[in-house]
Tab-separated table of C-alpha atoms in Angstrom:
chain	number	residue	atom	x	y	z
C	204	UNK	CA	49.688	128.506	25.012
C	205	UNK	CA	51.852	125.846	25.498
C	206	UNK	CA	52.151	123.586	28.803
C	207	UNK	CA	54.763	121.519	29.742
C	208	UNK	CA	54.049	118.193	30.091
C	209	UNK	CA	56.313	114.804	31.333
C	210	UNK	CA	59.990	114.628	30.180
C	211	UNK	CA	61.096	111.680	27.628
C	212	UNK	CA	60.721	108.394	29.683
C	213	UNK	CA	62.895	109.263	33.137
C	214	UNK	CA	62.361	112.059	35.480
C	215	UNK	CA	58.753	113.613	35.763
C	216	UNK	CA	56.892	110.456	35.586
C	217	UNK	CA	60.059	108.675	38.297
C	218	UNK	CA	59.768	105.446	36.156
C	219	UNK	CA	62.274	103.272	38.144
C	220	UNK	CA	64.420	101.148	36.026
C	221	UNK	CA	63.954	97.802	36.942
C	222	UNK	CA	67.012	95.057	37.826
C	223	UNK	CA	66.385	91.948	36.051
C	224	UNK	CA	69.364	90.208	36.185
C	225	UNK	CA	69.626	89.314	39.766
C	226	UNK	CA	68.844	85.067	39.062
C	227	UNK	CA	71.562	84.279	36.083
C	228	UNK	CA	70.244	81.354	34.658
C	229	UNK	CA	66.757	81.369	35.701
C	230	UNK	CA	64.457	80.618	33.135
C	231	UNK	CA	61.179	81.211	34.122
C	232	UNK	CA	60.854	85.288	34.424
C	233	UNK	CA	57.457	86.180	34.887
C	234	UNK	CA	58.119	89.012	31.974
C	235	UNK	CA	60.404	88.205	28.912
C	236	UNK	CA	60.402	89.792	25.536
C	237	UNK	CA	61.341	88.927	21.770
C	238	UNK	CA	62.155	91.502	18.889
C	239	UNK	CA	61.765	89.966	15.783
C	240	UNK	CA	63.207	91.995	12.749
C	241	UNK	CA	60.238	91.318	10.170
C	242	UNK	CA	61.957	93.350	7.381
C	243	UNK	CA	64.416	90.098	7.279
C	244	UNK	CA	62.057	87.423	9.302
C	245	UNK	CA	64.995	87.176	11.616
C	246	UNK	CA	65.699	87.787	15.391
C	247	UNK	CA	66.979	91.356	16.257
C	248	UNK	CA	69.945	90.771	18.063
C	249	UNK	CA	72.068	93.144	19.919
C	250	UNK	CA	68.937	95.497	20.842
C	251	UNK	CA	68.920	97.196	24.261
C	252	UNK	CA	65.674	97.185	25.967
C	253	UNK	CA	64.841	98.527	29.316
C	254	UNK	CA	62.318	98.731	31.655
C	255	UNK	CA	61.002	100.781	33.823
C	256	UNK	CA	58.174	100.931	36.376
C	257	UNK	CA	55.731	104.036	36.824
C	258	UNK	CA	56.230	106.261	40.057
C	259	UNK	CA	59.395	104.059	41.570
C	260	UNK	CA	62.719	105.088	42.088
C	261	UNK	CA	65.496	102.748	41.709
C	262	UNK	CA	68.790	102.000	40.211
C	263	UNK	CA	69.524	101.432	36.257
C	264	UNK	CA	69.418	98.660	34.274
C	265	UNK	CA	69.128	97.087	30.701
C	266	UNK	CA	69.711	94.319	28.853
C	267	UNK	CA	70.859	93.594	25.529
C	268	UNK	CA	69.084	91.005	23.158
C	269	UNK	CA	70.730	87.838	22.198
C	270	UNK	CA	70.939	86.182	18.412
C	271	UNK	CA	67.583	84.918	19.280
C	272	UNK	CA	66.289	88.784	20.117
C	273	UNK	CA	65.458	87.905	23.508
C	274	UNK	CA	67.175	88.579	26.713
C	275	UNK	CA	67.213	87.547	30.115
C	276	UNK	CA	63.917	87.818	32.320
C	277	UNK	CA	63.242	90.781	33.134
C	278	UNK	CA	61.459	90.477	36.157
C	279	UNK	CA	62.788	87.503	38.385
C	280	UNK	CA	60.089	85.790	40.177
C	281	UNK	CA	58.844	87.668	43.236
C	282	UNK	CA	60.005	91.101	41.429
C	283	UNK	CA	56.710	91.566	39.030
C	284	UNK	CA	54.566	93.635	40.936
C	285	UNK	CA	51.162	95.289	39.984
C	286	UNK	CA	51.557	98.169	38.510
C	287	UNK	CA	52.616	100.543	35.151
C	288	UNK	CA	55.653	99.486	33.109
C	289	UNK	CA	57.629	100.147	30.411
C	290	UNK	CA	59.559	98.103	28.009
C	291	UNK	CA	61.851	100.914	25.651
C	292	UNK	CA	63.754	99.665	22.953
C	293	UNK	CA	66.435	101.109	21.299
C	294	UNK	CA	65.428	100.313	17.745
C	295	UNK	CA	66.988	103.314	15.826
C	296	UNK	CA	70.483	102.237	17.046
C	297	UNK	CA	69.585	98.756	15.824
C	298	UNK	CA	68.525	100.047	12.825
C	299	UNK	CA	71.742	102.119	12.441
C	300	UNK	CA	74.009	99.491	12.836
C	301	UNK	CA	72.591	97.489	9.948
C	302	UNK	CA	73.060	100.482	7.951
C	303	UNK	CA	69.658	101.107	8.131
C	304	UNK	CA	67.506	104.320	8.282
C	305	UNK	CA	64.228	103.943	10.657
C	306	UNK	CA	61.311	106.062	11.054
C	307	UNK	CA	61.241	105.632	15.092
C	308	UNK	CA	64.112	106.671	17.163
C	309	UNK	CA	62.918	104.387	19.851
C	310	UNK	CA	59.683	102.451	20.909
C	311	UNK	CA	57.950	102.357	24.001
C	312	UNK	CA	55.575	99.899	25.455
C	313	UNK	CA	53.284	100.721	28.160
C	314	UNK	CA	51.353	97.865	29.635
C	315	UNK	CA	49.810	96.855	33.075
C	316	UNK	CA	50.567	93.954	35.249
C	317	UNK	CA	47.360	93.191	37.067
C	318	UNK	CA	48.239	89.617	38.380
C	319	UNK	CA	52.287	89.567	39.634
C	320	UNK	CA	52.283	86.094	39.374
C	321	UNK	CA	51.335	85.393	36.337
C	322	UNK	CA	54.017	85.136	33.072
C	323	UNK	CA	54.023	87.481	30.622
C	324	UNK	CA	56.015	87.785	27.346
C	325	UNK	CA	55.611	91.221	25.256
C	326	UNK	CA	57.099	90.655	22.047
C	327	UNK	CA	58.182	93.435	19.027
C	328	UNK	CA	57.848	93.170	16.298
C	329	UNK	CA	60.072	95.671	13.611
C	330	UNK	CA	60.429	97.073	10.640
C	331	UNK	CA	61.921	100.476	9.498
C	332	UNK	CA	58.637	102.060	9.255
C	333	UNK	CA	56.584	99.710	11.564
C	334	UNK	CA	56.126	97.636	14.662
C	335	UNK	CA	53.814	95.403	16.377
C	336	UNK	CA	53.704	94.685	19.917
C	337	UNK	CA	51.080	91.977	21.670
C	338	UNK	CA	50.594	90.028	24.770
C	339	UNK	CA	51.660	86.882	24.602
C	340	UNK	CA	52.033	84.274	27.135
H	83	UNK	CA	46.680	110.177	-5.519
H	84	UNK	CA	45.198	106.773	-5.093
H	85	UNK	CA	44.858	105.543	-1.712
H	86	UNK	CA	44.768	102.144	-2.916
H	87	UNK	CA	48.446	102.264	-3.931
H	88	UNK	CA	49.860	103.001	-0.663
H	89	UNK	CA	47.599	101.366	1.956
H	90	UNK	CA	45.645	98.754	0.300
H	91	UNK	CA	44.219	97.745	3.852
H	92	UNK	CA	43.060	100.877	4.644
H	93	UNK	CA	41.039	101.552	1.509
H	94	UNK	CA	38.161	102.808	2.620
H	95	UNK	CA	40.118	105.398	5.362
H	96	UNK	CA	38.595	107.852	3.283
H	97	UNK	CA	34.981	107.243	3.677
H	98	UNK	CA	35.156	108.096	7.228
H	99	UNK	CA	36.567	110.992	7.852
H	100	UNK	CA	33.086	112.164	8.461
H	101	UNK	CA	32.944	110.076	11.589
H	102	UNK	CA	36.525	111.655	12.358
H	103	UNK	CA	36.063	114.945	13.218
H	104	UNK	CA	33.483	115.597	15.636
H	105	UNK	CA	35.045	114.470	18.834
H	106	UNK	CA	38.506	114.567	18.603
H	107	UNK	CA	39.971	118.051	19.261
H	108	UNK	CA	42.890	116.978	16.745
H	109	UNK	CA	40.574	116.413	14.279
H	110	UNK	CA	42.351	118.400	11.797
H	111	UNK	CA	45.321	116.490	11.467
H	112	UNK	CA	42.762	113.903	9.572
H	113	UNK	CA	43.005	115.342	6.320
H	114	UNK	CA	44.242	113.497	3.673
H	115	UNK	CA	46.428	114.549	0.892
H	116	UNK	CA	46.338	117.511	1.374
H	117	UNK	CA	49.117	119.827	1.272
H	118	UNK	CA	48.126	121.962	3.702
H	119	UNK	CA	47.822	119.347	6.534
H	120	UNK	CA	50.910	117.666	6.421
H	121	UNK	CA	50.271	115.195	9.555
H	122	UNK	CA	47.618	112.537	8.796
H	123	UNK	CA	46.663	110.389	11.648
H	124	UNK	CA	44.447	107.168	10.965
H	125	UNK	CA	43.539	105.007	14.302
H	126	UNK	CA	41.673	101.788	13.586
H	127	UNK	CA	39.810	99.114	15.617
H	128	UNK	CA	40.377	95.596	14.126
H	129	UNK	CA	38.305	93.603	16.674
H	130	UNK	CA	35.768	95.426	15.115
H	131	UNK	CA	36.575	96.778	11.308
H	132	UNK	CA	35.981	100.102	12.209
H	133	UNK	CA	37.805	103.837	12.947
H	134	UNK	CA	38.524	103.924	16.259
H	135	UNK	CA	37.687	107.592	15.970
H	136	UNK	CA	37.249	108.802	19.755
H	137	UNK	CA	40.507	107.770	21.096
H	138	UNK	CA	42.261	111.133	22.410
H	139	UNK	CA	44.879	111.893	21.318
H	140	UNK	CA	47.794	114.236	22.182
H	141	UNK	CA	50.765	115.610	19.941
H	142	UNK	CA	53.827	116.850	22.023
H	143	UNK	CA	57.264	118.143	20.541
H	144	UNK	CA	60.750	117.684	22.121
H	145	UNK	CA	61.695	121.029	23.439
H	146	UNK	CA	65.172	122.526	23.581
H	147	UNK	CA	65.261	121.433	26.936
H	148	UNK	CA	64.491	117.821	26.045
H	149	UNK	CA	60.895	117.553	27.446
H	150	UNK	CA	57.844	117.030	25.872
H	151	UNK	CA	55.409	120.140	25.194
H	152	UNK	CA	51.969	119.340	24.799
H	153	UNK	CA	50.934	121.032	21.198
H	154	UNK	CA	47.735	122.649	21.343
H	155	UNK	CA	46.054	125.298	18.833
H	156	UNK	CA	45.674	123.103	15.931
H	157	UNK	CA	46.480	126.107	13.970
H	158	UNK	CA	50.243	125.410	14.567
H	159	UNK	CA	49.869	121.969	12.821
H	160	UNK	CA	47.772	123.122	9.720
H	161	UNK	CA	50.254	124.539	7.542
H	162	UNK	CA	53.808	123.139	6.707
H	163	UNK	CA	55.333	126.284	7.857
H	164	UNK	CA	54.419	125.248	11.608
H	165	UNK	CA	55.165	121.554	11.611
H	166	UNK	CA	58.760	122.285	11.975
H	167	UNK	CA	61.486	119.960	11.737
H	168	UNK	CA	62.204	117.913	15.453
H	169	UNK	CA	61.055	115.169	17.663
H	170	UNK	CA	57.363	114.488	17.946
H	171	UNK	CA	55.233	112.650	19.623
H	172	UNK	CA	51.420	110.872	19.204
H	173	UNK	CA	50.162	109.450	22.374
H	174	UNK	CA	46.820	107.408	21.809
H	175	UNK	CA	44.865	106.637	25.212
H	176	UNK	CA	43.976	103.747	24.122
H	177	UNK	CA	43.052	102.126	27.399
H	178	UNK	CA	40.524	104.916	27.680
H	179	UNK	CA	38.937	103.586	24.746
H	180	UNK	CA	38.809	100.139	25.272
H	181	UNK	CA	37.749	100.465	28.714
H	182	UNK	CA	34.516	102.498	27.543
H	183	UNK	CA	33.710	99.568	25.525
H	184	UNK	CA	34.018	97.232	28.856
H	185	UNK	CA	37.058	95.862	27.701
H	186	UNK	CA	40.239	96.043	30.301
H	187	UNK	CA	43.086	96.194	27.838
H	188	UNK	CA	46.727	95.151	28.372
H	189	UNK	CA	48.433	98.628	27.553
H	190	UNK	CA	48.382	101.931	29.103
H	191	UNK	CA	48.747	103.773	26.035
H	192	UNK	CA	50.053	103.627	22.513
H	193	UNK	CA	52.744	105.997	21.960
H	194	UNK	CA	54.612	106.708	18.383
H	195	UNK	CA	57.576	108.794	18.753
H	196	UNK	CA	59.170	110.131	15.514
H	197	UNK	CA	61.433	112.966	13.796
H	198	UNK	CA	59.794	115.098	11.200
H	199	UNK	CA	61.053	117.206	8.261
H	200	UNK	CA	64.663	116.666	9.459
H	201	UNK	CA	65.274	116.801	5.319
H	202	UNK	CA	63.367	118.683	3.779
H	203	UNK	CA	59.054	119.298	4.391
H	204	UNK	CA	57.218	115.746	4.144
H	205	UNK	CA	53.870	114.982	4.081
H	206	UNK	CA	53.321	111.770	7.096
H	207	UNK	CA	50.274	109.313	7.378
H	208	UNK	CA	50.359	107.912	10.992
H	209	UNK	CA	48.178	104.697	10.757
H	210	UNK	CA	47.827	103.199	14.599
H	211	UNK	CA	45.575	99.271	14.313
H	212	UNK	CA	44.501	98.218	17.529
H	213	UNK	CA	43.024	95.419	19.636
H	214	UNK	CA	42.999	95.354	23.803
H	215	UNK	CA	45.956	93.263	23.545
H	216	UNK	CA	48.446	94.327	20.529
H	217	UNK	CA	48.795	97.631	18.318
H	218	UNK	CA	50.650	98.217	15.281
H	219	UNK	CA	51.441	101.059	13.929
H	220	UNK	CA	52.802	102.343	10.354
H	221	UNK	CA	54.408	105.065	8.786
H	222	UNK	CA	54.010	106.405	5.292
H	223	UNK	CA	56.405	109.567	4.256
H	224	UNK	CA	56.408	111.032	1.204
H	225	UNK	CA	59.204	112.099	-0.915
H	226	UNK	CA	59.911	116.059	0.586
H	227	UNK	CA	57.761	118.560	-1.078
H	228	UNK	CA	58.098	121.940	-2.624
């Protein structure tokens, strides 16, 4: 017997995409991110990532990661709230456009802010058939 | 086949497969090697140098309808004739695990999302290395078999 269970990343689980790019300019995020391409030991650039919170509607949003493989913060200050998020990455497409082939067709992090105010940076690390993803600060 | 030439890290995986079985209800998909289980799953604890061996974990496949079904009857992942080609998925509740080890880790869950046998029937060793604050995880595929 087979159940169904939530749909890929959106509608059953109402993860609300988050906006993140409501301060231009403003460095200090309390959530940033870094995709590091360790197949070459070079930034990923031109990766989309989005996030999403658990159980939140709201409007959609992504960024796209720089020559350095990071983006803008993604959560202004004020804007990280406790709470279930996710950081997806389009990796395959990345991948693809290096003329690449890639075991994943997309990664998903799923971590927990417990203290809003505190900064967190969630790095990824790639390869075709591999990644790595840690808390940093 | 020799282990040791694919994952030298995980060189003893093979001595505990014993220690594999007995709680997790997908312990099935730990076979090794062999060509009747073509899904190998490996989940490892590095804080500790040990098989993390009671984290649950879940299989789901993309349905026609784009959601995820959650796979159960291990009998439909046994034989190469069941894992079909499509999108799969291997969620680890990883927090679960950590948390009965009075650790509160940083993620909710480790999920690895993949297509299988989209050319051709290959065999796939899922290995998922964790601590409460990173995971990695690696694939191995094999050439398609006969």
């Amino acid at each position: 017997m087979r159940s169904r269970c939530f749909p890929r990343w959106e509608a059953r689980q109402r993860w609300k995409l988050c906006c993140g790019s409501s301060w231009p300019g403003v460095g200090n995020g309390t959530l940033t991110t870094h995709v590091l391409n360790t197949a070459t030991g070079l930034p990923a650039a031109g990766l989309v990532v989005r996030l999403a919170q658990l159980q939140e509607p709201g409007p959609q949003w992504m960024e796209r990661t720089d020559a350095d493989g990071r983006c803008q913060p993604l959560l202004a200050p004020g804007q990280g709230k406790s709470g279930t998020y996710k950081l997806h990455f389009e990796t395959a497409e990345y991948w693809q456009g290096l003329g690449h082939t890639s075991f994943y067709p997309f990664v998903e992090v799923v971590f927990i802010i417990t203290d809003p105010a505190q900064k967190l940076h969630v790095p990824l690390l790639i390869s075709p058939y591999s990644y790595t993803t840690y808390r940093g600060s | 086949f020799n282990l040791k030439n694919n994952i030298p890290y995980f060189f003893l995986m093979h001595h505990h497969l014993p220690f594999l079985q007995h709680k997790n209800p997908l312990f099935l998909l730990q076979h090794p090697f062999d060509p009747k289980y073509p899904l190998f799953v490996k989940v490892v604890d590095s804080v500790r140098g040990s098989p993390a061996s009671n984290v649950p974990v879940k299989l789901y496949k993309e349905s026609a309808e784009g959601s995820w079904e959650l796979l159960r009857g291990l009998p439909e992942l046994t034989t190469k004739e069941q894992f079909v080609a499509g999108l799969y998925k291997l969620e680890f509740d990883t927090a679960s695990y950590w948390k009965s080890l009075g650790l509160n880790p940083f993620h909710h869950h480790a999920d690895v999302v993949f297509t299988a046998n989209d050319a051709g029937n290959r065999h796939y060793k899922i290995v998922v290395v964790l601590s409460p604050f990173s995971y990695s995880t690696t694939a191995v595929v094999s050439e398609p078999v006969e």
